[in-house]
Coordinates of C-alpha atoms and ligand atoms in Angstrom, one line a residue:
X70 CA -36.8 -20.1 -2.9
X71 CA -33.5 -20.9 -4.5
X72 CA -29.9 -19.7 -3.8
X73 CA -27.7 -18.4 -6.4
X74 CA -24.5 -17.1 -6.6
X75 CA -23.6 -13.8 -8.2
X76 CA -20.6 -11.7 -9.4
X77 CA -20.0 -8.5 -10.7
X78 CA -17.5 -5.9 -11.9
X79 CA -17.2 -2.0 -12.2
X80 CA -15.0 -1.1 -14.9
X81 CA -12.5 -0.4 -17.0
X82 CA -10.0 -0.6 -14.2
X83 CA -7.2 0.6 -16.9
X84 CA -9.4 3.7 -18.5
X85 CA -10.0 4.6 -15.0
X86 CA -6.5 4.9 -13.7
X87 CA -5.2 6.0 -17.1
X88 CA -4.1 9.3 -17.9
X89 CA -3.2 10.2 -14.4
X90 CA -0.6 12.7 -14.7
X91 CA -0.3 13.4 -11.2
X92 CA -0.1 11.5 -8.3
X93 CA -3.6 13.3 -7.5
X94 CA -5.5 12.5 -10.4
X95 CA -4.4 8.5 -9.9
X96 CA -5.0 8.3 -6.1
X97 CA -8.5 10.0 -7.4
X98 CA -9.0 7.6 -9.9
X99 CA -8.7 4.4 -8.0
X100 CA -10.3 5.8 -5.4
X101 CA -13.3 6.5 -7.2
X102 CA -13.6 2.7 -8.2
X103 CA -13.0 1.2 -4.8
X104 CA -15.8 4.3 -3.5
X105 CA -18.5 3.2 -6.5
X106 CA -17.9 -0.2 -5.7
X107 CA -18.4 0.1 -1.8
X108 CA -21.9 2.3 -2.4
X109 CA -23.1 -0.6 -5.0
X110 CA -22.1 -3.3 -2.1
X111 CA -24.0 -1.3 0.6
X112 CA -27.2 -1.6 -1.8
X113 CA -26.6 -5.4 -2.4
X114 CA -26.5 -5.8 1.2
X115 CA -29.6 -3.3 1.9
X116 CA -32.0 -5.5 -0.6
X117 CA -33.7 -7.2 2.5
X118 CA -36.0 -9.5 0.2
X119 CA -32.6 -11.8 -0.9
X120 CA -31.2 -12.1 2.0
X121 CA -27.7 -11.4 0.6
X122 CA -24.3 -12.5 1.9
X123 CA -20.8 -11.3 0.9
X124 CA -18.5 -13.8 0.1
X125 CA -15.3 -11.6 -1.5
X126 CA -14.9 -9.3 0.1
X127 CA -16.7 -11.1 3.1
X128 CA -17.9 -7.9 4.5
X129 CA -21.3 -6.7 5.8
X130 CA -22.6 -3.3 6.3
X131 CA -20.9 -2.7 10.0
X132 CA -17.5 -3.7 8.5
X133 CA -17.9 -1.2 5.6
X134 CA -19.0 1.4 8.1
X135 CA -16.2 0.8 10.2
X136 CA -13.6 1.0 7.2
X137 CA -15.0 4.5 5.8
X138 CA -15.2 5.6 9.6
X139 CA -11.6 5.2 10.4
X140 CA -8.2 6.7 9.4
X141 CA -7.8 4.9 6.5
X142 CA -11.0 6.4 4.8
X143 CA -9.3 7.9 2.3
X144 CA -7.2 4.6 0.8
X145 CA -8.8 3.0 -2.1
X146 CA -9.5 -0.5 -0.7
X147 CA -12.4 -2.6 -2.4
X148 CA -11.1 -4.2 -5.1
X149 CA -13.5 -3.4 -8.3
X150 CA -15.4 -6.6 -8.4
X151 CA -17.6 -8.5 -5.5
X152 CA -19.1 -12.1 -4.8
X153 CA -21.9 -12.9 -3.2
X154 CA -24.9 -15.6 -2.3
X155 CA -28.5 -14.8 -2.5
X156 CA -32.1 -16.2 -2.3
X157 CA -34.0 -15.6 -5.0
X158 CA -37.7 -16.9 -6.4
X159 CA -36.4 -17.3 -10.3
X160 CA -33.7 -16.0 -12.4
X161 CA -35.6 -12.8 -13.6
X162 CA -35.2 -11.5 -10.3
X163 CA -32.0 -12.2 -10.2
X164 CA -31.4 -9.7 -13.1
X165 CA -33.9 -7.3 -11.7
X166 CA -31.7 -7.1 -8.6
X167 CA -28.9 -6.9 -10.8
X168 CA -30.3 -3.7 -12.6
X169 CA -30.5 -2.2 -9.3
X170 CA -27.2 -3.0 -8.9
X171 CA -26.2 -1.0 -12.0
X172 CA -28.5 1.8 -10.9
X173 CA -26.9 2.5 -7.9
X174 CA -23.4 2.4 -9.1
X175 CA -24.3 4.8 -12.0
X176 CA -26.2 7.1 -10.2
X177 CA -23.3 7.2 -7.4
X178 CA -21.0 8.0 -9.8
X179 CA -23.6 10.9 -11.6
X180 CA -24.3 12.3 -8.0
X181 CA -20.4 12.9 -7.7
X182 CA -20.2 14.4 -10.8
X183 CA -23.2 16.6 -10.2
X184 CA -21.4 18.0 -7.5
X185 CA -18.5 18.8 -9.3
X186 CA -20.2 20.8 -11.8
X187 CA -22.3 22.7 -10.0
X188 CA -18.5 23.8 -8.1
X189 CA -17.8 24.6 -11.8
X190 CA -20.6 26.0 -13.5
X191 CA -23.1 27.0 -10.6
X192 CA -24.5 29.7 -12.0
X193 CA -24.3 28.9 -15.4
X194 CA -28.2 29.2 -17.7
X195 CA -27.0 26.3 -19.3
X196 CA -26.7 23.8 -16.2
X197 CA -29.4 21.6 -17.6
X198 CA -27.7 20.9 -20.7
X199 CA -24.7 20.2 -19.4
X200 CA -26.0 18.0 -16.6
X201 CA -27.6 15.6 -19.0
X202 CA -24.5 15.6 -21.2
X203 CA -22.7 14.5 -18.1
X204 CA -25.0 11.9 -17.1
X205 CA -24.5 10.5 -20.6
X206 CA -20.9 10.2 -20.3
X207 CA -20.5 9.0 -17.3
X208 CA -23.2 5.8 -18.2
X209 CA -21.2 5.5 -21.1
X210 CA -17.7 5.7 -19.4
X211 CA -18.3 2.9 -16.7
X212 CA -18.5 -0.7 -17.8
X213 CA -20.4 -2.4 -15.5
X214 CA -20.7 -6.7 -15.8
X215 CA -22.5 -9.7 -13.8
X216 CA -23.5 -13.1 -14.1
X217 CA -24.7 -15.7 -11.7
X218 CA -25.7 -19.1 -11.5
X219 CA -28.3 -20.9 -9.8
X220 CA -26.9 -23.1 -7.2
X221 CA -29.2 -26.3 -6.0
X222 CA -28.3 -29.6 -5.0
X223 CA -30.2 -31.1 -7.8
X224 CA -27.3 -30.5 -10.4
X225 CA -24.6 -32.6 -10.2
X226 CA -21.3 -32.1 -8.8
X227 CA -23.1 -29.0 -7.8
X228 CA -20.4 -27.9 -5.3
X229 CA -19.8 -24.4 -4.4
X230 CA -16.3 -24.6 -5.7
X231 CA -18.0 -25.5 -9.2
X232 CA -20.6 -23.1 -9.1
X233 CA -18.5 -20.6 -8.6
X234 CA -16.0 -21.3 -11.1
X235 CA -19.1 -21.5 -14.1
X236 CA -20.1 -18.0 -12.4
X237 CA -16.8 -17.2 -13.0
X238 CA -16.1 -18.5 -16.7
X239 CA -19.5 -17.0 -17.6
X240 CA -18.5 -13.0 -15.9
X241 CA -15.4 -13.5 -18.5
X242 CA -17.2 -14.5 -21.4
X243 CA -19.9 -11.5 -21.1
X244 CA -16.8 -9.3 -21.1
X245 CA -15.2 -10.6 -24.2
X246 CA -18.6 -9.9 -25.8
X247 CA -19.3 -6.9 -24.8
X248 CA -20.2 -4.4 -27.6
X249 CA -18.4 -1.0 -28.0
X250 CA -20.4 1.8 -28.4
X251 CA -19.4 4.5 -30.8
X252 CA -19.5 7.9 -29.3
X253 CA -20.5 11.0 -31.7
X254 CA -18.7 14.1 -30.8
X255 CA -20.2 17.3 -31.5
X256 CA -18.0 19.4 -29.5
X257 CA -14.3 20.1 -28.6
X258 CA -12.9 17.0 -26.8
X259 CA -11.8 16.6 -23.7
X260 CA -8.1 18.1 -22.9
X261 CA -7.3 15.2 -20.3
X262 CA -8.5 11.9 -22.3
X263 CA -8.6 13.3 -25.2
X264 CA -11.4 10.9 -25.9
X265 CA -15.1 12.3 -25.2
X266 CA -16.7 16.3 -25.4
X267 CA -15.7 18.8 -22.8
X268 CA -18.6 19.7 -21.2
X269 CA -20.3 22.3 -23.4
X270 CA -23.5 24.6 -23.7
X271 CA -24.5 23.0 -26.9
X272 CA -24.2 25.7 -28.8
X273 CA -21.2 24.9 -30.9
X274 CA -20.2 28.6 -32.2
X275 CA -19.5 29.3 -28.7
X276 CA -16.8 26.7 -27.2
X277 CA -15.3 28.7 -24.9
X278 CA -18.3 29.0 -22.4
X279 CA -17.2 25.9 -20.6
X280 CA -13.7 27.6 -19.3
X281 CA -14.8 30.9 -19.4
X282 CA -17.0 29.8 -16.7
X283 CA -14.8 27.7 -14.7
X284 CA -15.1 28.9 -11.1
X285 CA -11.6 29.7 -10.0
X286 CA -12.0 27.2 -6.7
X287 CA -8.8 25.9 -5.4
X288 CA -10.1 22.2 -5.4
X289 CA -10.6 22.7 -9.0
X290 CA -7.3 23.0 -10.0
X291 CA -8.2 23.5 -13.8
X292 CA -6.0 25.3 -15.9
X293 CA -7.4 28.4 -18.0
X294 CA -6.5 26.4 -21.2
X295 CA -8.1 23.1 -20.0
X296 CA -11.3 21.4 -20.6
X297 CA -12.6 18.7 -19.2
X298 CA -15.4 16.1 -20.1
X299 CA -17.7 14.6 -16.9
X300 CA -15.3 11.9 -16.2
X301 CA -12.2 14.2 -16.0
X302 CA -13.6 16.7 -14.6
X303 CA -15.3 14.4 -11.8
X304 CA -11.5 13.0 -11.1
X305 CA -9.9 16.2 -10.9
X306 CA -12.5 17.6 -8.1
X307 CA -12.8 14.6 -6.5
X308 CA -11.0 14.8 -3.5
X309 CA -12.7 18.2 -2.5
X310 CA -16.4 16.4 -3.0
X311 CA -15.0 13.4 -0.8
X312 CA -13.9 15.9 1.8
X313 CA -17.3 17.6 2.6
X314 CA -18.7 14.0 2.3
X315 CA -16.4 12.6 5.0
X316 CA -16.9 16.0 7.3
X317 CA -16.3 13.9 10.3
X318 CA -12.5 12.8 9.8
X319 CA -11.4 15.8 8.6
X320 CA -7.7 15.1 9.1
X321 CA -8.7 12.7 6.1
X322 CA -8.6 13.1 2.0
X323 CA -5.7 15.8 2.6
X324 CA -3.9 16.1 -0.8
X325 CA -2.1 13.3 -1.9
X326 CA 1.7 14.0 -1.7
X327 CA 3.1 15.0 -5.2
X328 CA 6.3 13.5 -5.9
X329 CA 8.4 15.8 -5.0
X330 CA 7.2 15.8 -1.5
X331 CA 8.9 12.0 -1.6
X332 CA 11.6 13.1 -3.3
X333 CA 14.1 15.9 -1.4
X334 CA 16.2 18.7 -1.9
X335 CA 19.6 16.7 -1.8
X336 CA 18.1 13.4 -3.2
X337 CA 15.4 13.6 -6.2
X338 CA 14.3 10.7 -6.6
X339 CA 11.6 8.8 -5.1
X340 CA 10.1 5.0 -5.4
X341 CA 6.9 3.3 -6.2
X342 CA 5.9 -0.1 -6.1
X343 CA 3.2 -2.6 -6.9
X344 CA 2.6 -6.0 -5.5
X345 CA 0.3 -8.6 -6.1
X346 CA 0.1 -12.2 -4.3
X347 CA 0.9 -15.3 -6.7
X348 CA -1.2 -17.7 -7.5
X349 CA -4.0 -16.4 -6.2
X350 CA -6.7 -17.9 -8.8
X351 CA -5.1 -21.4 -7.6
X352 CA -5.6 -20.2 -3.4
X353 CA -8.8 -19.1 -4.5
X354 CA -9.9 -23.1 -5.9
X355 CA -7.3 -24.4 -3.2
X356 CA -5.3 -26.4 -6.3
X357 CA -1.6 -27.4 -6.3
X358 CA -1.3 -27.4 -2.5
X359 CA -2.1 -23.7 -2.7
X360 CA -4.8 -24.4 0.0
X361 CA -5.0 -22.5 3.2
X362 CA -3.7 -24.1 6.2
X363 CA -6.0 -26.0 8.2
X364 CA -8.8 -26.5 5.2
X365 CA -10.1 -29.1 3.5
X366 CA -12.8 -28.4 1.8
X367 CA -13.3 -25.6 -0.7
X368 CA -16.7 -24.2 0.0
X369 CA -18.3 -21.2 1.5
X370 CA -16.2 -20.8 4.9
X371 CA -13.0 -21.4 3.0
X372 CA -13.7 -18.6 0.9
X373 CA -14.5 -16.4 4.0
X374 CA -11.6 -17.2 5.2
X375 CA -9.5 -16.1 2.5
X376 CA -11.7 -12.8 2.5
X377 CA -11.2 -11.8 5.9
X378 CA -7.5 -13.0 6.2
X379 CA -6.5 -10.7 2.8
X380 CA -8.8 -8.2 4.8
X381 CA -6.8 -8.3 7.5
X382 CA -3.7 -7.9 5.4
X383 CA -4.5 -5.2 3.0
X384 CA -6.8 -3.3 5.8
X385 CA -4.2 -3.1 8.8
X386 CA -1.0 -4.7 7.9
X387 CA 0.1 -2.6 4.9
X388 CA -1.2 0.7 6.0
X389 CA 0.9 0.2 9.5
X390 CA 3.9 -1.2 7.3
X391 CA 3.5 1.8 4.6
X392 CA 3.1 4.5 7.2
X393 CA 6.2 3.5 9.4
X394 CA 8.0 3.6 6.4
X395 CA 7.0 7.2 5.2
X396 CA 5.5 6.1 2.4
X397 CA 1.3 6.6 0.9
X398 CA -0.3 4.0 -0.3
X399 CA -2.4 4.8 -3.2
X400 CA -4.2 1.6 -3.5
X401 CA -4.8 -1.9 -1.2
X402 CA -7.4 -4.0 -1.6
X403 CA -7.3 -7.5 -1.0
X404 CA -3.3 -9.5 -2.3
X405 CA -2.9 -5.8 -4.4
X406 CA -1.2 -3.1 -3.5
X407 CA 0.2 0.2 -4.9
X408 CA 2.6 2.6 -2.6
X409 CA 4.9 5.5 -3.0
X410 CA 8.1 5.7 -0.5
X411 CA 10.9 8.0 0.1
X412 CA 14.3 5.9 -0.8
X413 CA 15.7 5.4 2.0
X414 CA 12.8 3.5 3.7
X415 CA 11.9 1.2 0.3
X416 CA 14.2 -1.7 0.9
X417 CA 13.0 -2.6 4.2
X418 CA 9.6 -1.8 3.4
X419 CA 9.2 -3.8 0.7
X420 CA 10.8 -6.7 2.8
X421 CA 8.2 -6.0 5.5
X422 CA 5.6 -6.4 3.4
X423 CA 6.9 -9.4 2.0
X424 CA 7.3 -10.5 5.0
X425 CA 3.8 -10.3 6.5
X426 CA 1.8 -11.9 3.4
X427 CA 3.5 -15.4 4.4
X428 CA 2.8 -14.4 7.8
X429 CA -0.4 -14.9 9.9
X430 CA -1.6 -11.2 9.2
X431 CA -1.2 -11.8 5.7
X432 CA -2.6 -14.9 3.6
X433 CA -0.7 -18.3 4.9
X434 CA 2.3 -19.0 5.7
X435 CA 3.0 -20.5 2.3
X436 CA 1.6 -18.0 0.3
X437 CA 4.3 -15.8 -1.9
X438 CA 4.2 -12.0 -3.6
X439 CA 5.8 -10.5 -6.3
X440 CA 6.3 -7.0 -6.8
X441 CA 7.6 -4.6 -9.5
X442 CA 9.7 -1.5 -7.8
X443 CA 10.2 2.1 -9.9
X444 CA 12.7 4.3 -8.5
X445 CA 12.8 7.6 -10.6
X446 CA 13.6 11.1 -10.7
X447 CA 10.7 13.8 -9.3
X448 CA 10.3 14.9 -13.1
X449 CA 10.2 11.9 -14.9
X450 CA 6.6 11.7 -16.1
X451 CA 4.4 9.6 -13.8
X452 CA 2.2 7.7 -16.7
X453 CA 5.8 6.1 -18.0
X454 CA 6.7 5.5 -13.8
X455 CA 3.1 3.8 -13.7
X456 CA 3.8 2.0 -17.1
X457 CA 7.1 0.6 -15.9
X458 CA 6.1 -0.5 -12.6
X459 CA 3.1 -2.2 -13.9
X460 CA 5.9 -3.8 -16.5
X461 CA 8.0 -5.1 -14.1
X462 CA 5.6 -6.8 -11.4
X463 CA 4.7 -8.5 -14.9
X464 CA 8.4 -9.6 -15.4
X465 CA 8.2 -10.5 -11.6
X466 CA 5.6 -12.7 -11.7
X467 CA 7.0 -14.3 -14.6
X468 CA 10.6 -14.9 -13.3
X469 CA 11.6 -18.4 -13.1
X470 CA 15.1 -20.2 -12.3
X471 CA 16.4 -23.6 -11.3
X472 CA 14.0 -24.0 -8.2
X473 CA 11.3 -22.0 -8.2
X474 CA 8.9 -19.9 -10.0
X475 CA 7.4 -16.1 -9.0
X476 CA 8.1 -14.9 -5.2
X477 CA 10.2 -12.5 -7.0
X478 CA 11.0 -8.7 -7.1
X479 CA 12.0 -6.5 -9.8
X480 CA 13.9 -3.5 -9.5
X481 CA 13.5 -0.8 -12.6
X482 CA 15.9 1.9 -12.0
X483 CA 14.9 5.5 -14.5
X484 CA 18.0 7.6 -14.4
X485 CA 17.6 11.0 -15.0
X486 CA 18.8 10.3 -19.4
X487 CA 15.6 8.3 -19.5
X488 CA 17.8 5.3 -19.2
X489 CA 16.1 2.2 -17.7
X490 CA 18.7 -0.8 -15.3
X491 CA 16.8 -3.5 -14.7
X492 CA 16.9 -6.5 -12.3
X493 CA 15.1 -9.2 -11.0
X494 CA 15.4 -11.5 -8.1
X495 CA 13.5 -13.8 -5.9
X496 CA 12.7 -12.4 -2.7
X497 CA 14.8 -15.3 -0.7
X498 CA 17.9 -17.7 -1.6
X499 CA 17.1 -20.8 0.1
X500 CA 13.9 -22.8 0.2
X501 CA 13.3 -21.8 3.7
X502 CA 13.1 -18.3 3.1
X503 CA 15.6 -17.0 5.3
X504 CA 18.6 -16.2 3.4
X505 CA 16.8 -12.8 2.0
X506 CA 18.1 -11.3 -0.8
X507 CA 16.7 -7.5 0.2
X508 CA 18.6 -8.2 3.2
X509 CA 21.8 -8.3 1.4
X510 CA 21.1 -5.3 -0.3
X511 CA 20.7 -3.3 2.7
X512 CA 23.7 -4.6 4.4
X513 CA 26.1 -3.9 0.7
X514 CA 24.0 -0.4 0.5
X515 CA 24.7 0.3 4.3
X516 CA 28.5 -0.3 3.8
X517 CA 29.7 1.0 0.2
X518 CA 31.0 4.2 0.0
X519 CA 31.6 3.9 3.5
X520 CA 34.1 0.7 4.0
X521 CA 33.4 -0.4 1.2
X522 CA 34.4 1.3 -2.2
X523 CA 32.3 0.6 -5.0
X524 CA 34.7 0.6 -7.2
X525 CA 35.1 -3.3 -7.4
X526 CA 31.4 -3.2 -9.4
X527 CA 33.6 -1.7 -12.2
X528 CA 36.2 -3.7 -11.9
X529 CA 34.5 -7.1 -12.0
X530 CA 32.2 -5.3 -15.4
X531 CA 35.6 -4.7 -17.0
X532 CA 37.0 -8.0 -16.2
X533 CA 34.0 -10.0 -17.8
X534 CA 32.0 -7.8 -19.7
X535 CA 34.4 -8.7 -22.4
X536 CA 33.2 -12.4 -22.6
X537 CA 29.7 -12.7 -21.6
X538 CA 27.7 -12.7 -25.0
X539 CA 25.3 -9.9 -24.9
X540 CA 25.1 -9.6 -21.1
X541 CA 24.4 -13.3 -20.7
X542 CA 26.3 -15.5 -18.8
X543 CA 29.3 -17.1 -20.8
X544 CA 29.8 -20.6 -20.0
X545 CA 32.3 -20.5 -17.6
X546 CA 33.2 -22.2 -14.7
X547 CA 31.6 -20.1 -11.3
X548 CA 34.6 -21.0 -9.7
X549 CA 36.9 -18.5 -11.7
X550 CA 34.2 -15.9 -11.4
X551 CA 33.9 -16.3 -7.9
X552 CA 37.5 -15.9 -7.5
X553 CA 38.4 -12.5 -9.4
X554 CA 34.9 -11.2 -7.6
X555 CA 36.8 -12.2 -4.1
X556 CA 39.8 -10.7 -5.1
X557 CA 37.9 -7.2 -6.3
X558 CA 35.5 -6.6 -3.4
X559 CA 38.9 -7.6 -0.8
X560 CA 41.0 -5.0 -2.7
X561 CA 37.7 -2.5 -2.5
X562 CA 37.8 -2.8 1.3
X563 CA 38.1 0.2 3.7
X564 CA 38.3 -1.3 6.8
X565 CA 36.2 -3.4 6.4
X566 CA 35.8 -5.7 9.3
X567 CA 36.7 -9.6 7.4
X568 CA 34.1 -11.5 8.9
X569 CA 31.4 -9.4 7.4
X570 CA 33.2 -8.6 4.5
X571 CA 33.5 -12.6 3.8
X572 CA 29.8 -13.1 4.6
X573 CA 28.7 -10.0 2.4
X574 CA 30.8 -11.6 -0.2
X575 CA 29.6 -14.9 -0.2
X576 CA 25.5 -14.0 -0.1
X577 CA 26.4 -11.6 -2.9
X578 CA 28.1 -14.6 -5.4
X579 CA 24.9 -16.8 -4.0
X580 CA 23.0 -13.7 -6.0
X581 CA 24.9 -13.9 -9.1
X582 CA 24.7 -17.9 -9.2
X583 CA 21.0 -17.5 -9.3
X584 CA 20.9 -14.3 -11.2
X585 CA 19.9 -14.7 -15.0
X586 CA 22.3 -12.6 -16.8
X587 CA 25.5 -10.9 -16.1
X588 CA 24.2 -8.1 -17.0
X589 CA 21.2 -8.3 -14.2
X590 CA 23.9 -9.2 -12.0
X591 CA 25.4 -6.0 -12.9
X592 CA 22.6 -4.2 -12.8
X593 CA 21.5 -4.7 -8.7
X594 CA 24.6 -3.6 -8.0
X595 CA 24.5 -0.7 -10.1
X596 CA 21.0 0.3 -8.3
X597 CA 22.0 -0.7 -4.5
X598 CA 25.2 2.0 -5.1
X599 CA 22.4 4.5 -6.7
X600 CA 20.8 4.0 -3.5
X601 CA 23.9 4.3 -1.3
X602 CA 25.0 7.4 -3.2
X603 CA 21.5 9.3 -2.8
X604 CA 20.8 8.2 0.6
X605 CA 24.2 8.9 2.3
X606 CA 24.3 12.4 0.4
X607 CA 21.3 13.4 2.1
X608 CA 22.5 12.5 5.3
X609 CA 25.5 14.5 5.6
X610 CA 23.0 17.3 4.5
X611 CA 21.0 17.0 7.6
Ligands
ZN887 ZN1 -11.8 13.5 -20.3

């Protein structure tokens, strides 16, 4: 018997999650993912003959029951890919267990969609034919990848660390080789990808069948001018098949709020945000002191470890933190996670969160996050809210100044023109993480309008804006700056009390010192009165 190690992937993550046009069809859409993956997992763990043991996620078959038996059932939270250790005889059986693998997440997904079209076309002659188009699709639509490596004592430096980086470096290279098949279309395509058939009869004269047909359920939700290929169609009824599945929690899989149901009467606009911990690939191999606390050694229990801490993290400690702040969390699985919140709860629960990654629910006390946060109006279209958001946590993770690199936020604000203020900051000031910078924006957003007046913003952009190149920062000595800022924010005072009013003051010139442009600078402060305007409107209508 040898042992190997073996990874694999259920993709593409981005086709998946694409063209969701309403919150529904993306909390559907990851779902789906994190649900395939989970069934495949539960075969991988079934396969007696290997004896078979999770290493990311590090969970068995009680822990997976457990999850999808509790009231967080209906969050996506698997990420799409798994590690694991088996026993094997030779490598062919390695693949052959491997093409299980496949089997089971294929099928899973062709069972789903077999239920969705016999909601849609139960009675239809045709059934047949359009089942086996399905089927082809949906083999066709999901990308599935593996590799493994065999993992004796015999090689050298045969470490688990080094076996499972070659695993690793091989799953990559099988994707960058994958070959694209061409799809012939016979038929009308799709009206949600665009990309493959809507589900037809075959018989091309008559390409109205498919929505003259369409059962008018209410989980279907398809429009009389829509049609929908296996994979669209599968996403769009997929919270209805999920809900006779689950029959037992059936306060579980209600609809997903739209955004308007974050957004209110008096304040339209909502948030969403995405976060991802830094450095992770480096926690992972335990490299640049990115190594968790109390470890040496990078093998098999470290790995756990990590598992069941980001378990821990993305399983309890974000739902409880997302909840408490009104918000839905569309997606958490291991460092990631994706959330919609009403506006006045997102700066302090995106401080929470924060918070608890460096904490001992989340991954170690040194770990850091970065995180990109939308705030836009209930009818900007979601695919550009997604598209921004997934932007800035980019820009986040990339954000570098005099002392450190990532552990930063960015704020994107989409007014109402279209128009997009962005600005980027580290979460704290100081290298002990305790001067934090949300913090500040809470206590400015709580006081402007109210003893403050935010008029000194305009004053200090008039007063510069003339000589700072292109919304950079003109060379000019911080001491002037500082001054005329003093002076403003003093004169903006309404009462004020001084002592806060010097200490608001000072954080907020420690924010500019370490802020990249002027016009960034500009820019937060333009977003935490945006805030302060929608919040406190919406409080005197109450
Ligand atoms: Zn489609």
């Amino acid at each position: 018997m040898k042992t190997y190690l073996f990874v694999y992937s259920i993709g593409p993550v981005q086709s998946f999650i694409a063209a969701a046009r309403k919150t529904e069809d993306f909390w559907s859409s990851s779902y789906l993912l994190s649900y395939l993956n989970e069934k495949t997992i539960r075969a991988a763990l079934e396969s007696k003959q290997h004896n078979v043991k999770l290493l990311s996620p590090a969970v068995t078959i009680e822990q997976l029951d457990e999850q999808m038996g509790g009231g967080s059932a209906d969050v996506a939270a698997l990420p799409n890919r798994f590690l694991l250790r088996l026993d094997a005889n030779q490598d062919l059986d390695v693949i052959s267990f491997a093409k299980q693998l496949e089997q089971r997440t294929i099928v899973t997904f062709q069972e789903l969609a077999t239920d969705a079209i016999n909601k849609v076309f139960g009675t239809l002659n045709e059934h047949q034919y359009i089942k086996r188009l399905a089927d082809k699709q949906l083999s066709e639509f999901v990308e599935i990848f593996w590799a493994f490596e065999e993992w004796t004592n015999k090689v050298e430096n045969a470490s688990y660390n080094n076996i499972r980086l070659t695993v690793e470096k091989r799953l990559a290279s099988v994707k960058n080789n994958r070959i694209f098949t061409i799809q012939a279309q016979n038929a009308l395509v799709c009206t949600v990808c665009g990309s493959r058939e809507a589900l037809n009869t075959g018989d091309i004269s008559d390409s109205t069948i498919v929505q003259k047909n369409v059962v008018k359920d209410k989980d279907a939700r398809i429009k009389d001018n829509e049609r929908l290929c296996a994979v669209c169609l599968t996403k769009r009824l997929a919270r209805g098949i999920f809900k006779e599945r689950f029959e037992k929690e059936k306060q579980l899989f209600q609809p997903f709020p739209s955004v308007f149901d974050f957004a209110t009467q008096s304040n339209p606009y909502y948030a969403i945000i995405m976060m991802d911990g830094d450095d992770m690939g480096k926690w992972i191999s335990g490299i640049d002191n990115k190594i968790l606390s109390g470890f040496k050694n990078i093998d098999e229990a470290y790995h756990e470890e990590i598992s069941r801490r980001l378990t821990v993290f993305s399983g309890q400690s974000v739902p409880n933190i997302v909840k408490q702040s009104k918000g839905r969390l569309v997606y958490a699985g291991g460092d990631d996670v994706l959330a919609f919140v009403p506006l006045d709860e997102l700066l302090s629960m995106i401080q929470s969160l924060r918070e608890v990654f460096s904490s001992e629910n989340g991954l170690d006390m040194k770990a850091t996050a970065s995180m990109g946060v939308v705030i836009a109006h209930k009818k900007e279209p979601l695919q550009r809210v997604l598209t921004t958001v997934r932007e800035l946590e980019g820009k986040a993770k990339a954000y570098k100044n005099n002392v450190q690199q990532k552990d930063a936020v960015a704020f994107g604000l989409i007014s109402k023109s279209g128009q997009i203020r962005r600005a980027i900051v580290p979460w704290y000031l100081d290298e002990k993480k305790q001067l934090s910078v949300i913090e500040i924006m809470i206590r400015l957003r709580e006081v402007l309008g109210e003893t403050l007046s935010s008029t000194f913003l305009y004053h200090f952009y008039d007063a510069f804006s003339p000589i700072m190149p292109q919304g950079e920062k003109a060379d000019l000595a911080q001491e002037i700056i500082d001054l005329e800022f003093r002076r403003l924010i003093s004169r903006a005072s309404k009462n004020l009390n001084q002592n806060e009013l010097n200490s608001l003051t000072e954080d907020l010139l420690k924010i500019y010192s370490i802020s990249l442009t002027f016009v960034g600078f500009l820019h937060l402060l333009e977003i935490i009165r945006f805030m302060s305007g929608k919040i406190a409107r919406k409080e005197e209508d109450q």
